[in-house]
Coordinates of C-alpha atoms and ligand atoms in Angstrom, one line a residue:
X1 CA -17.9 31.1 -3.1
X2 CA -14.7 32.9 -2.2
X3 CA -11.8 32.7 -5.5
X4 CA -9.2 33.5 -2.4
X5 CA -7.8 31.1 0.1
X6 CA -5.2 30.3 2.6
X7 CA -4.3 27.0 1.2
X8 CA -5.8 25.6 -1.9
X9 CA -4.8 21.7 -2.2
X10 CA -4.8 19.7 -5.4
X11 CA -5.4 15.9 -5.8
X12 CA -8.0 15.0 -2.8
X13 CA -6.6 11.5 -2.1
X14 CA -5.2 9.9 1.0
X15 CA -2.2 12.7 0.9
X16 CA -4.5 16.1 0.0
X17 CA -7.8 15.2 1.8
X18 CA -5.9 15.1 5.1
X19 CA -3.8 18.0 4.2
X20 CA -7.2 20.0 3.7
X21 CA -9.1 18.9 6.8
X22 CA -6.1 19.7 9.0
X23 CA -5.8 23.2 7.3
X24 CA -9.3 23.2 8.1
X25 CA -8.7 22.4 11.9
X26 CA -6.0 25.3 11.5
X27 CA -8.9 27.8 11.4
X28 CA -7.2 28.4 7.4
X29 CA -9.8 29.2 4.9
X30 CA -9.1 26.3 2.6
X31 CA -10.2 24.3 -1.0
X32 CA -9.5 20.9 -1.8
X33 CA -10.1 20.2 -6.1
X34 CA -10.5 17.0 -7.8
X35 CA -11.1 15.5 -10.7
X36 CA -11.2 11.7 -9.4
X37 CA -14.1 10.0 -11.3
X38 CA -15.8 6.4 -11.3
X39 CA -16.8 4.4 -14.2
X40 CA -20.1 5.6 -14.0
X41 CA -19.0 9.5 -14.2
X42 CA -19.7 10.6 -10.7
X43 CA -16.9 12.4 -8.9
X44 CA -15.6 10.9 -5.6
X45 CA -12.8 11.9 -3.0
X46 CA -10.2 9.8 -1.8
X47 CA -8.2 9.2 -4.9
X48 CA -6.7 6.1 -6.0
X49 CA -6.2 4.7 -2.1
X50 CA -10.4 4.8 -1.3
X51 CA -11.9 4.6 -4.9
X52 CA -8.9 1.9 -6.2
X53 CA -6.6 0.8 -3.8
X54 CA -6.7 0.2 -0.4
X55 CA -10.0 -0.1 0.4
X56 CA -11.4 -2.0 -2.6
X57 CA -8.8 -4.1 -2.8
X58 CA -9.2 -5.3 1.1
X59 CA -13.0 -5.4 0.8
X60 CA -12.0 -7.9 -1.9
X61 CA -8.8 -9.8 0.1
X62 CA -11.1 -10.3 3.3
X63 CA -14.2 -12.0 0.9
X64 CA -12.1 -14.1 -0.7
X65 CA -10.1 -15.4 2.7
X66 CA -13.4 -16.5 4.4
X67 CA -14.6 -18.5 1.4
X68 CA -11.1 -20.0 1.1
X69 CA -11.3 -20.1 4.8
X70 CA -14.9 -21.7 5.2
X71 CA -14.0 -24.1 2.9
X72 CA -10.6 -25.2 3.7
X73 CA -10.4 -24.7 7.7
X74 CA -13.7 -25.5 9.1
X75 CA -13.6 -28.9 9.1
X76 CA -10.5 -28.4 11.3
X77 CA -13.0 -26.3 13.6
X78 CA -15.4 -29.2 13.7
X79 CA -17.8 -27.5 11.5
X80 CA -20.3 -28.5 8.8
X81 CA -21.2 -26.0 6.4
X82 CA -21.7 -28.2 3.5
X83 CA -20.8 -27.4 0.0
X84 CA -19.5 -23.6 0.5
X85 CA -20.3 -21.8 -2.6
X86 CA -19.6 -17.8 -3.3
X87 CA -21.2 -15.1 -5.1
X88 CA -18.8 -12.4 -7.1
X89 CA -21.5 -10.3 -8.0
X90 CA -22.4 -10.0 -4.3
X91 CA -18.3 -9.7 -3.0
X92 CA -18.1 -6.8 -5.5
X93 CA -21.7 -5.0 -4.6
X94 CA -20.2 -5.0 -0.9
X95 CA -17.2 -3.9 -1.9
X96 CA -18.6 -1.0 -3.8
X97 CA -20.9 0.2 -1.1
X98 CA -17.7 0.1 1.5
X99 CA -16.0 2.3 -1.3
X100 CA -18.9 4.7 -1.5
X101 CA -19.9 5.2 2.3
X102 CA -15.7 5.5 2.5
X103 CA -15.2 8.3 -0.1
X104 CA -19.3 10.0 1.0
X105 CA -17.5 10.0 4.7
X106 CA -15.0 12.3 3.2
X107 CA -17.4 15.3 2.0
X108 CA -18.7 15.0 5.4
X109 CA -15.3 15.5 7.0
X110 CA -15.2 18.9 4.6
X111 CA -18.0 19.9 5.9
X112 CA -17.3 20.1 9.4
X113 CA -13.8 21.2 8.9
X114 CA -14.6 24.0 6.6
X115 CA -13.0 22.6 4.0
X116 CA -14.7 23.8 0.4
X117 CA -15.1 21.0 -1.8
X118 CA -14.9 21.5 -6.0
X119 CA -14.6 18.4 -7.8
X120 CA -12.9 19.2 -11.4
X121 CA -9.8 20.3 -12.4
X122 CA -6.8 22.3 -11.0
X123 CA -4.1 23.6 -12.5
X124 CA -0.9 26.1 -10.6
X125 CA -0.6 29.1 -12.9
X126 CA 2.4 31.2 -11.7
X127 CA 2.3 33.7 -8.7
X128 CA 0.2 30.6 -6.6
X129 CA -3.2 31.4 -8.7
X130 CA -4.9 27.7 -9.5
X131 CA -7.2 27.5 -12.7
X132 CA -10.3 25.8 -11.9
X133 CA -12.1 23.8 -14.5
X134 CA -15.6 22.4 -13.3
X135 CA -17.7 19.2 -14.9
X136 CA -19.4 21.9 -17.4
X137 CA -16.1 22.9 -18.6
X138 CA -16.4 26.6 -16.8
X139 CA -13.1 28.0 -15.9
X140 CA -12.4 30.4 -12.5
X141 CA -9.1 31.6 -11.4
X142 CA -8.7 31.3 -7.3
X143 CA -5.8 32.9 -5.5
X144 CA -3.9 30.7 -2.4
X145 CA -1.4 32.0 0.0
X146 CA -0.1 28.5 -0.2
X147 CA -0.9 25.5 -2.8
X148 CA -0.7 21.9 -1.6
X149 CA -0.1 19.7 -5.2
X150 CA -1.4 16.2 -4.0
X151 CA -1.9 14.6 -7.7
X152 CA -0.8 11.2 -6.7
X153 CA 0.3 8.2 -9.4
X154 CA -0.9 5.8 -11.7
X155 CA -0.3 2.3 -13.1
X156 CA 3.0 2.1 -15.2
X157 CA 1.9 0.8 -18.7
X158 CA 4.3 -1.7 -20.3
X159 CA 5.3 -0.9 -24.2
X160 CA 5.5 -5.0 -24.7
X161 CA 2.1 -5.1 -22.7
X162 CA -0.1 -2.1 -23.6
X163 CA -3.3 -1.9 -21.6
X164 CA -6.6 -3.6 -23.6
X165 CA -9.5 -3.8 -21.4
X166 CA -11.2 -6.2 -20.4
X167 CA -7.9 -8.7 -21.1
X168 CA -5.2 -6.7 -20.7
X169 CA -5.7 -4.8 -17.4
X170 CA -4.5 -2.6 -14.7
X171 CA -5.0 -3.2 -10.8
X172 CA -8.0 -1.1 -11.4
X173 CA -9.7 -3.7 -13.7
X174 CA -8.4 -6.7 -11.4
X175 CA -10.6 -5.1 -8.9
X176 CA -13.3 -4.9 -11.1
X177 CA -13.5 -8.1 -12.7
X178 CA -17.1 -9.6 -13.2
X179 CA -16.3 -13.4 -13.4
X180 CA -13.6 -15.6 -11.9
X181 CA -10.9 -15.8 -14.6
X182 CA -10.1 -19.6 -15.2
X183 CA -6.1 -18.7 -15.8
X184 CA -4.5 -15.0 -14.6
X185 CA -1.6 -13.9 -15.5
X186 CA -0.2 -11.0 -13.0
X187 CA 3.2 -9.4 -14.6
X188 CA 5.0 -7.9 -11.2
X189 CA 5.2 -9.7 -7.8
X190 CA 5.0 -6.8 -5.5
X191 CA 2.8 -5.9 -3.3
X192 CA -0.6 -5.4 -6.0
X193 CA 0.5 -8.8 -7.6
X194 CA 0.5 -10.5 -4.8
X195 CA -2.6 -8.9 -3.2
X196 CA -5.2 -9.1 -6.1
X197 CA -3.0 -12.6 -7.2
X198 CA -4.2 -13.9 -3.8
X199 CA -7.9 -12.4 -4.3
X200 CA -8.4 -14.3 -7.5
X201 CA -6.0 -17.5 -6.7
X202 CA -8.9 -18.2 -3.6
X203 CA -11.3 -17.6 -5.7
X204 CA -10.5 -20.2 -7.8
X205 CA -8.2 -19.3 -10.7
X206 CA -5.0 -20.7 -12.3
X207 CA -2.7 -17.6 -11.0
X208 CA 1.0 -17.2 -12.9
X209 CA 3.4 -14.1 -11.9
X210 CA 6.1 -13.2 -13.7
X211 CA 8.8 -11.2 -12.2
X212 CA 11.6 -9.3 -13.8
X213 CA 13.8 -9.7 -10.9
X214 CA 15.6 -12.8 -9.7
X215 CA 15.1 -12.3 -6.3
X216 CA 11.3 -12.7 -4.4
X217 CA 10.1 -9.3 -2.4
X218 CA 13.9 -7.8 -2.5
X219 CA 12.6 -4.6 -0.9
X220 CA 11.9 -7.1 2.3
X221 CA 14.0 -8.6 4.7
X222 CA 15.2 -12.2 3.1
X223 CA 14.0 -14.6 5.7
X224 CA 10.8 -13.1 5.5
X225 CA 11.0 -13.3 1.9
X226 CA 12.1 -16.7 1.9
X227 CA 9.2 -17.5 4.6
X228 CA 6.2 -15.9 2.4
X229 CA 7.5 -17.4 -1.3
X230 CA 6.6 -21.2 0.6
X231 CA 3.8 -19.9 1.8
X232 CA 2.9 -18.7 -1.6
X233 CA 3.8 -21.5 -3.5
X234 CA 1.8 -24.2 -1.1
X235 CA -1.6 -22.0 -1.8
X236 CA -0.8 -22.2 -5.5
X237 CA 0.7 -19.3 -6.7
X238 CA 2.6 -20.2 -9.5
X239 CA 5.3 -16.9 -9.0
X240 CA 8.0 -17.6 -12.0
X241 CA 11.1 -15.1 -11.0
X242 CA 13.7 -13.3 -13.8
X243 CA 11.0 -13.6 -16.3
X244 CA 11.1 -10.6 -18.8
X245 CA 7.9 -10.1 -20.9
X246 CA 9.1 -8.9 -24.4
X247 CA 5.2 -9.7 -25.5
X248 CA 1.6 -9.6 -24.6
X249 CA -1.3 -10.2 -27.6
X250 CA -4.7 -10.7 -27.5
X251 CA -6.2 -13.9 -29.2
X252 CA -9.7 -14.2 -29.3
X253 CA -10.5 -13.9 -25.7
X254 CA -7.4 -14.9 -24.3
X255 CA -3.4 -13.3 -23.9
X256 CA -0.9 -15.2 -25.2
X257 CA 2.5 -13.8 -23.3
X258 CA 6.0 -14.4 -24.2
X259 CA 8.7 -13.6 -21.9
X260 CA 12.2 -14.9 -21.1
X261 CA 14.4 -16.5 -18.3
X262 CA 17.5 -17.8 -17.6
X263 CA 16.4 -21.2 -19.4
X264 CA 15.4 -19.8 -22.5
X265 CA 12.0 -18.3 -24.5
X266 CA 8.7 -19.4 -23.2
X267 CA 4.5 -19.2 -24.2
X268 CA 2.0 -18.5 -21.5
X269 CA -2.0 -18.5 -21.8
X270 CA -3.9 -16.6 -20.0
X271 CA -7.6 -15.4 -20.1
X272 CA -6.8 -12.0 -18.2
X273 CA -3.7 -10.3 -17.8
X274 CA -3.0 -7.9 -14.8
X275 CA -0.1 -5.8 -15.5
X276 CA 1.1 -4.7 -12.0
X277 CA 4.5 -3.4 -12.6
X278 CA 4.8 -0.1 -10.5
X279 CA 3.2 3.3 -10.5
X280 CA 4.4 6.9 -11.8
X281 CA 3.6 9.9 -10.3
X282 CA 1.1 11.7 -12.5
X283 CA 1.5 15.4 -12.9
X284 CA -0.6 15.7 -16.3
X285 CA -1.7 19.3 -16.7
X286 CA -1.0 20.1 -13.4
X287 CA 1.2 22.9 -13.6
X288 CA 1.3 25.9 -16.2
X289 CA 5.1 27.5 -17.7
X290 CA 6.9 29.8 -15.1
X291 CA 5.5 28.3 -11.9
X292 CA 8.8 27.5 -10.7
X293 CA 8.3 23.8 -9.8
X294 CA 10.3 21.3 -11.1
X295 CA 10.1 17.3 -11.3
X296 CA 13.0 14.8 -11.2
X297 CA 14.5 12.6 -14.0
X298 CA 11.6 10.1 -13.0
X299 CA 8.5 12.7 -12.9
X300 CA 8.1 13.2 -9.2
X301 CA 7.5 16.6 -8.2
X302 CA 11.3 17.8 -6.4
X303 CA 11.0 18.9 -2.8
X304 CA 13.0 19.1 0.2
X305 CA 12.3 17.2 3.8
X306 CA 9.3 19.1 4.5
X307 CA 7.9 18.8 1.1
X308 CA 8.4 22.3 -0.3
X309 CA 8.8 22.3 -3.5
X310 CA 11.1 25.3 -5.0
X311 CA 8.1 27.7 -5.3
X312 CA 7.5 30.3 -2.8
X313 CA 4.1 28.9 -0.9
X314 CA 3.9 25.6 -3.1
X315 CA 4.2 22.3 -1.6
X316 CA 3.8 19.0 -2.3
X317 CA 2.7 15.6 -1.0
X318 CA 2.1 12.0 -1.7
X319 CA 2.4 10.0 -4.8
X320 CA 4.0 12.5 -6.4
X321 CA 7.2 13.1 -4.7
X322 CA 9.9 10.8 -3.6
X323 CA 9.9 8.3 -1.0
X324 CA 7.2 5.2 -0.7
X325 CA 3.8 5.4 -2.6
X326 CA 1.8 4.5 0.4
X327 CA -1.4 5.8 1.8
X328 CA -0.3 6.5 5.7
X329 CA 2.9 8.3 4.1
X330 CA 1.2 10.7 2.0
X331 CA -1.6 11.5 4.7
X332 CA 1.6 12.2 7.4
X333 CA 3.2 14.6 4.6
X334 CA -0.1 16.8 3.9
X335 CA -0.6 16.9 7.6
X336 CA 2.8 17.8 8.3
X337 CA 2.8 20.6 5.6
X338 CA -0.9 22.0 7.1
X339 CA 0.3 22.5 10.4
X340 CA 3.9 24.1 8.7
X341 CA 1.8 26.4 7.0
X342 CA -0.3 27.5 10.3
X343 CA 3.3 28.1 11.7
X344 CA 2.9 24.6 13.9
X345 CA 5.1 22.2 14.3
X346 CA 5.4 19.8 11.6
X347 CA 7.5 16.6 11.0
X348 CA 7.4 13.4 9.1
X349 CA 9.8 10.5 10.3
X350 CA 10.6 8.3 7.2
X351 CA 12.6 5.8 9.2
X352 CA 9.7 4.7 10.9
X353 CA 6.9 4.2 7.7
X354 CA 5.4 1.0 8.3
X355 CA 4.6 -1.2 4.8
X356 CA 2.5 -4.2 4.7
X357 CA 1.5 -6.8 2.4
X358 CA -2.1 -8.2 3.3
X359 CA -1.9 -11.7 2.0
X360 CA -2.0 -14.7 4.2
X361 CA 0.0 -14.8 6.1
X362 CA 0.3 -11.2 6.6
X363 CA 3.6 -9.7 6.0
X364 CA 4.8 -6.5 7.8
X365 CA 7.8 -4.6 8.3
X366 CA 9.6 -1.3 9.6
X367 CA 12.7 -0.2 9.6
X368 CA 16.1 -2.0 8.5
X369 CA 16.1 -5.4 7.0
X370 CA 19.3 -7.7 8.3
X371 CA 20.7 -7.5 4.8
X372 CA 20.8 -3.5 5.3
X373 CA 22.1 -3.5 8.7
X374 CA 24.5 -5.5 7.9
X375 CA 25.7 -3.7 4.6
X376 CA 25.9 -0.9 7.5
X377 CA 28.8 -2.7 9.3
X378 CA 27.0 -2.5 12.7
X379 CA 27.0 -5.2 15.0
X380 CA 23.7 -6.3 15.9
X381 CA 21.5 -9.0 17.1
X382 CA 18.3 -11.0 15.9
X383 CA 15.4 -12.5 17.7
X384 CA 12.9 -14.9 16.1
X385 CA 10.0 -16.2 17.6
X386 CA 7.8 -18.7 15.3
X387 CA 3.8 -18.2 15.4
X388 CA 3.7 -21.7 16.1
X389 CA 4.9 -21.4 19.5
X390 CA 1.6 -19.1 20.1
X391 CA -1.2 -20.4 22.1
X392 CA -3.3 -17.7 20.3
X393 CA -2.5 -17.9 16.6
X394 CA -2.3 -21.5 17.5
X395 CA -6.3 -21.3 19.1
X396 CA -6.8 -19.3 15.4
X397 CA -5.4 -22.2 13.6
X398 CA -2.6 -19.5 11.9
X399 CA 0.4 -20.4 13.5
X400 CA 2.3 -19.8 10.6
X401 CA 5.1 -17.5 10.0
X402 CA 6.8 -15.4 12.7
X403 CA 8.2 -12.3 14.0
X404 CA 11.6 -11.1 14.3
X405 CA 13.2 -8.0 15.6
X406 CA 16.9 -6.8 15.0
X407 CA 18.5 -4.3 17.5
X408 CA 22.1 -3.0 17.7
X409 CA 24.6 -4.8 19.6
X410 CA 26.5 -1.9 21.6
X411 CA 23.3 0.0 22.5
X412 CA 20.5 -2.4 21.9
X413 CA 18.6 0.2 19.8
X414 CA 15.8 -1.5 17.6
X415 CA 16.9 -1.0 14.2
X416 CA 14.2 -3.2 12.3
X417 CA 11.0 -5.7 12.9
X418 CA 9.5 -7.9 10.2
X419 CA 6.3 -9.7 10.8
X420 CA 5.3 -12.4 8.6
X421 CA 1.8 -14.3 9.9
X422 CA -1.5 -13.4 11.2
X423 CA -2.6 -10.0 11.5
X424 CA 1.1 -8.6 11.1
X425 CA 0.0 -5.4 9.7
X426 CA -1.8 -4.8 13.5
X427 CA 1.2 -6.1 15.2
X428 CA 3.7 -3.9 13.7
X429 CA 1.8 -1.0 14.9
X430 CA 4.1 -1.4 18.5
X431 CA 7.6 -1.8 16.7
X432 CA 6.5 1.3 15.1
X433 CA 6.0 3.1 18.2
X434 CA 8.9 1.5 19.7
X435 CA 11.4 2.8 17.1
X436 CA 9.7 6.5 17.4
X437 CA 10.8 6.6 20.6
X438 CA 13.9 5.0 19.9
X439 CA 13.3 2.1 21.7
X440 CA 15.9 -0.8 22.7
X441 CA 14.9 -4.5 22.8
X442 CA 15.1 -4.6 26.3
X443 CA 12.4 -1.5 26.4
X444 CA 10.2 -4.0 24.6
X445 CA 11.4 -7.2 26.6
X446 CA 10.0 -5.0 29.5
X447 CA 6.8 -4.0 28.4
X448 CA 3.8 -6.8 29.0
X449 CA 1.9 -7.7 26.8
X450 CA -1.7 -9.5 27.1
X451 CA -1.5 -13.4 27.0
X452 CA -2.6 -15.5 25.1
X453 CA -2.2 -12.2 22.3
X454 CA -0.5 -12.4 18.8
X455 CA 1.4 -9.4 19.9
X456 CA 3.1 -11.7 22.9
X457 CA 5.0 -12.5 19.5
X458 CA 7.1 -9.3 19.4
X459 CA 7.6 -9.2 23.2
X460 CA 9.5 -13.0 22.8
X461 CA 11.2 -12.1 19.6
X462 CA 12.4 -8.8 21.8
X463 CA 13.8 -11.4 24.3
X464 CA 14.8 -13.6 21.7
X465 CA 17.7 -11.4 20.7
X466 CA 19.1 -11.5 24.2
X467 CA 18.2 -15.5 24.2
X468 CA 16.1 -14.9 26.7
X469 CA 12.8 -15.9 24.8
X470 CA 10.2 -18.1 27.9
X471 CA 8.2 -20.0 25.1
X472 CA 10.5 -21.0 22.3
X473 CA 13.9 -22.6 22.4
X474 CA 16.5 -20.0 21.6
X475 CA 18.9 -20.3 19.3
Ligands
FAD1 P1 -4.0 9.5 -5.1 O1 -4.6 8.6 -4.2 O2 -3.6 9.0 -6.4 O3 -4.9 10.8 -5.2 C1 -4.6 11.8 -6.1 C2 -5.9 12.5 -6.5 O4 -5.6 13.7 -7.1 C3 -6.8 11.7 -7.4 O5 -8.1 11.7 -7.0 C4 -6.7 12.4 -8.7 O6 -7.8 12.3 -9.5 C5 -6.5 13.8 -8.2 N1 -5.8 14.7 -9.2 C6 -4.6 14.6 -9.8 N2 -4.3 15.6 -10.6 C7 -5.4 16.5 -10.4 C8 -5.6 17.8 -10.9 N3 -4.8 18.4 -11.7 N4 -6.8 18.4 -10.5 C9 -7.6 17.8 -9.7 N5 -7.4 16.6 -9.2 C10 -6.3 15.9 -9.5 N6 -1.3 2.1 0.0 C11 -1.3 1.7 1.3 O7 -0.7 2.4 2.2 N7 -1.9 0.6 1.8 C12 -2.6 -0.2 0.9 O8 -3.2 -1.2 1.4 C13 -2.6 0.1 -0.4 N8 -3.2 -0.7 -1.3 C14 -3.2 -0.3 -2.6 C15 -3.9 -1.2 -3.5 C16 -3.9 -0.9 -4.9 C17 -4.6 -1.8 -5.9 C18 -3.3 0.3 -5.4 C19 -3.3 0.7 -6.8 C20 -2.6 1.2 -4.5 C21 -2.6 0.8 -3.1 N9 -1.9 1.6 -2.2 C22 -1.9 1.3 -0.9 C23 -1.2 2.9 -2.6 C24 -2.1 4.1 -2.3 O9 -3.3 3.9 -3.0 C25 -1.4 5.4 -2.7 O10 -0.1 5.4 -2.1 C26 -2.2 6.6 -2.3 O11 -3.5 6.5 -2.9 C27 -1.5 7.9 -2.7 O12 -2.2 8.9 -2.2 P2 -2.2 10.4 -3.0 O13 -3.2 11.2 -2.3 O14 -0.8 10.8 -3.1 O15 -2.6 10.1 -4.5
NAD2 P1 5.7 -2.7 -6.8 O1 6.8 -1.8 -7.1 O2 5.4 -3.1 -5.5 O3 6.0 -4.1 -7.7 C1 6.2 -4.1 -9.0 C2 6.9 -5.3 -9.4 O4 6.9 -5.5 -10.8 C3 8.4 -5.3 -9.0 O5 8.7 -6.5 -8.3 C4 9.1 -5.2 -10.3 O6 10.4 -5.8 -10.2 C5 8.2 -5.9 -11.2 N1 8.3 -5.5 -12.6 C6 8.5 -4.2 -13.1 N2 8.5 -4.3 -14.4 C7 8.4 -5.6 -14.8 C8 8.3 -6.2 -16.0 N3 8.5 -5.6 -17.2 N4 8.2 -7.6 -16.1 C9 8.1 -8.3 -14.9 N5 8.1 -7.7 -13.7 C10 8.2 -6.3 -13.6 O7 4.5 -2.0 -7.6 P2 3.0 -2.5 -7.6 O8 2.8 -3.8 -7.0 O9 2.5 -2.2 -9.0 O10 2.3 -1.4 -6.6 C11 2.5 0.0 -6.9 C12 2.6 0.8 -5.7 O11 1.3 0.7 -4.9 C13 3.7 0.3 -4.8 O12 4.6 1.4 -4.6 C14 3.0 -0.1 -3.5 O13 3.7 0.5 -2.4 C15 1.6 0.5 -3.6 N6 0.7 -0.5 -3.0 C16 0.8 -0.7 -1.6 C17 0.0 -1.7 -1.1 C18 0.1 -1.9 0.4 O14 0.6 -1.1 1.1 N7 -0.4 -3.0 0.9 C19 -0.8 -2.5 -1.9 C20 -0.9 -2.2 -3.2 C21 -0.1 -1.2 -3.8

């Protein structure tokens, strides 16, 4: 094996693995380390996002909704299944085969990209040389014309709720669990709370979040906040807001937590606790003295729009610098900084990152909320249309939520859509396209769109904002 490269990338997750397979595609010689490992020691690409994120954690939503599904909404159908009964030995031995054909599917990419694939340890030493430490603890020293630091993040761990597996756990163990906990306690109602909250809650448990914050989903646009907390509450998600955990112990085999609200000091039970309170970037070991890159006050690795950091040659991608911890946005950074480095064009658009929650219903957004536009002072309109004025999510028996898009008043630019209701994180794929081109409403009030679709949705909230919407009253 070569110890010199064009680009050697660090962290092989949903940021570096792309970065290294376009670099690859770039006819650059390039390496892609890491040290990612599963409970049972083997070494897997695809970081955090394929091994525990994304993919476990749908492979786990989508089980859970058809069971809560079969047993809730096929009566309505007119079908008889009987008593439906489900198997979480089975849910998780499918989920961990979709994992391993998932992460397996990315040494195969390597391969016919050209990409060279060492799983251990990588470290920047000054003057872009990269320690490499294998699994036997052998040490080389590789040369780069460019480094690519892709290390991504990890769970936030709470001083008043230290991590104690297997009853205090992170969003790693809620993925893993072995049994259907009868009462889970989820600290953090974001996006992992509410995900893996759903999984369990279908599944059967007593599910209790406690939030910090007095306000539900504050990052999202209000109505659609307002929309998913009833949704939440009628499926039993018992989501308790400005509640401040000052304790977590374990009692035998259960938690007791304490924590405090507005009404005083309370006592909760719980036989699991998920503590899903954020992530940090991680940049353990990553980089030796005199390297020249620098982190912020809040440990993400400082870089500028295109994600140089201030090294000569040294970028960085992902998790570990600014902006959303998301899986699309770190895979748009590494590619952007791949084809920057083959002297390509290269640019990522953080106006238009999508984000989506995927509980039911689905919740999906991009761009401005109303509260932001209108903290902007500009003058702008709103359309609404409801799911249950759609023959389709109507013929799917999900005509809940709906979908609203907010454009500009003097120009009728879109500035933001938010999606709440079936299969929103598909739908918001065209609002996304839309605002990349800089769409107006009226571009989308143009456009046709299939019938009977759930994305005739965003063509009536489009003509809603002109009160122009054909199948719902506008208001
Ligand atoms: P990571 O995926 O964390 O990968 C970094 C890799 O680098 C790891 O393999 C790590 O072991 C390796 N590494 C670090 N340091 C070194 C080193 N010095 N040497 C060698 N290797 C190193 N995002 C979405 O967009 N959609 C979702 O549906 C979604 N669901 C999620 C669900 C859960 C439960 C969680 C926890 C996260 C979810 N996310 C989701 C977030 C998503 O997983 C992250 O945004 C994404 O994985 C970040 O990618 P990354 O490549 O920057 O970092
Ligand atoms: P998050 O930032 O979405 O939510 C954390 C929540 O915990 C916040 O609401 C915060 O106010 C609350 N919190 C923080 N400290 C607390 C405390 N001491 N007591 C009570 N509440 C507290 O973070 P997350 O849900 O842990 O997810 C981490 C990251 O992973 C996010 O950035 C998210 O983007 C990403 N992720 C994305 C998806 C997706 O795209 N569908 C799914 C899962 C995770």
């Amino acid at each position: 094996m070569a110890d010199s490269f064009d680009v050697i990338v660090i962290g092989g997750g949903p940021a570096g693995y792309p970065a290294a397979i376009r670099a690859g595609q770039n006819k650059l010689s390039v390496a892609c380390i890491d040290e990612w490992r599963n409970h049972d020691g083997s070494y897997a690409f695809g970081g955090t996002c394929l091994n525990a994120g994304c993919i476990p954690s749908k492979a786990l939503l989508e089980s859970s909704e058809l069971y809560h599904r079969a047993r809730e909404e096929f009566a309505v159908h007119g079908i008889k299944v009987g008593d439906v009964g489900f198997d979480v030995a089975q849910m998780q031995k499918r989920k961990a085969g979709i994992v391993k054909a998932s992460t397996q599917g990315i040494t195969a990419l390597f391969k016919a990209s050209g990409v060279t694939a060492l799983q251990g340890h990588g470290k920047l030493l000054p003057g872009r040389r990269v320690q490499f430490t294998a699994a036997d603890g052998s040490k080389r020293e590789l040369t780069a014309k460019h480094v690519i630091l892709a290390s991504g993040s990890v769970p936030v761990e709470l001083k008043v709720a230290p991590f104690k597996a297997p009853h205090v756990i992170d969003s790693w163990g809620a993925l893993e669990l072995e049994a259907v906990p009868k009462r889970l306690g989820v600290i953090g109602a974001g996006v992992i709370g509410l995900e893996l909250g759903s999984v369990w809650r279908r599944l059967g448990s007593e599910v209790t979040v406690l939030e910090a914050l007095p306000d539900f989903l504050a990052m999202a646009d209000q109505q659609l906040a307002k929309e998913a907390a009833r949704h939440f509450k009628k499926q039993g998600l018992d989501i308790r807001l400005g509640a401040k955990v000052s304790a977590a112990k374990v009692s035998g085999d259960a938690v007791e937590v304490t924590y405090e609200d507005g009404k005083g000091t309370h006592k909760l039970t719980v036989d699991r606790l998920v503590v899903a309170a954020g992530r940090r970037p991680f940049t353990g070991d990553l980089l030796a003295d005199g390297t020249g890159v620098a982190l912020d006050e809040r440990g993400f690795i400082k870089v500028d729009e295109h994600c140089r950091t201030g090294a000569e040659g040294v970028w960085a991608v992902g998790d570990c610098v600014r902006g959303p911890m998301l899986a699309h946005k770190g895979k748009e950074e590494g590619v952007m900084v791949a084809d920057l480095i083959a002297g390509r064009y290269g640019e990522v658009n953080y106006r238009t990152i999508p984000a989506v929650i995927y509980t039911t219903p689905e919740i999906a957004w991009v761009g401005l909320t109303e509260e932001q536009v209108k903290a902007s002072g500009r003058t702008y309109k709103v359309g609404v249309f409801p799911f249950l004025a759609s023959g389709r999510a109507r013929a799917m028996e999900q005509a809940q939520g709906f979908a609203k898009v907010i454009a500009a008043q003097d120009d009728d630019e879109i500035l933001g859509v938010h999606i709440i209701g079936p299969m929103a994180g598909e739908l918001i794929a065209e609002a996304v396209l839309a605002m990349e081109y800089s769409a107006s409403s009226e571009d989308l009030q143009r456009t046709i769109h299939a019938h009977p679709t759930l994305s005739e949705a965003v063509h009536e909230a489009a003509l809603a904002a002109d009160k122009r919407a054909i199948d719902s009253i506008n208001r």
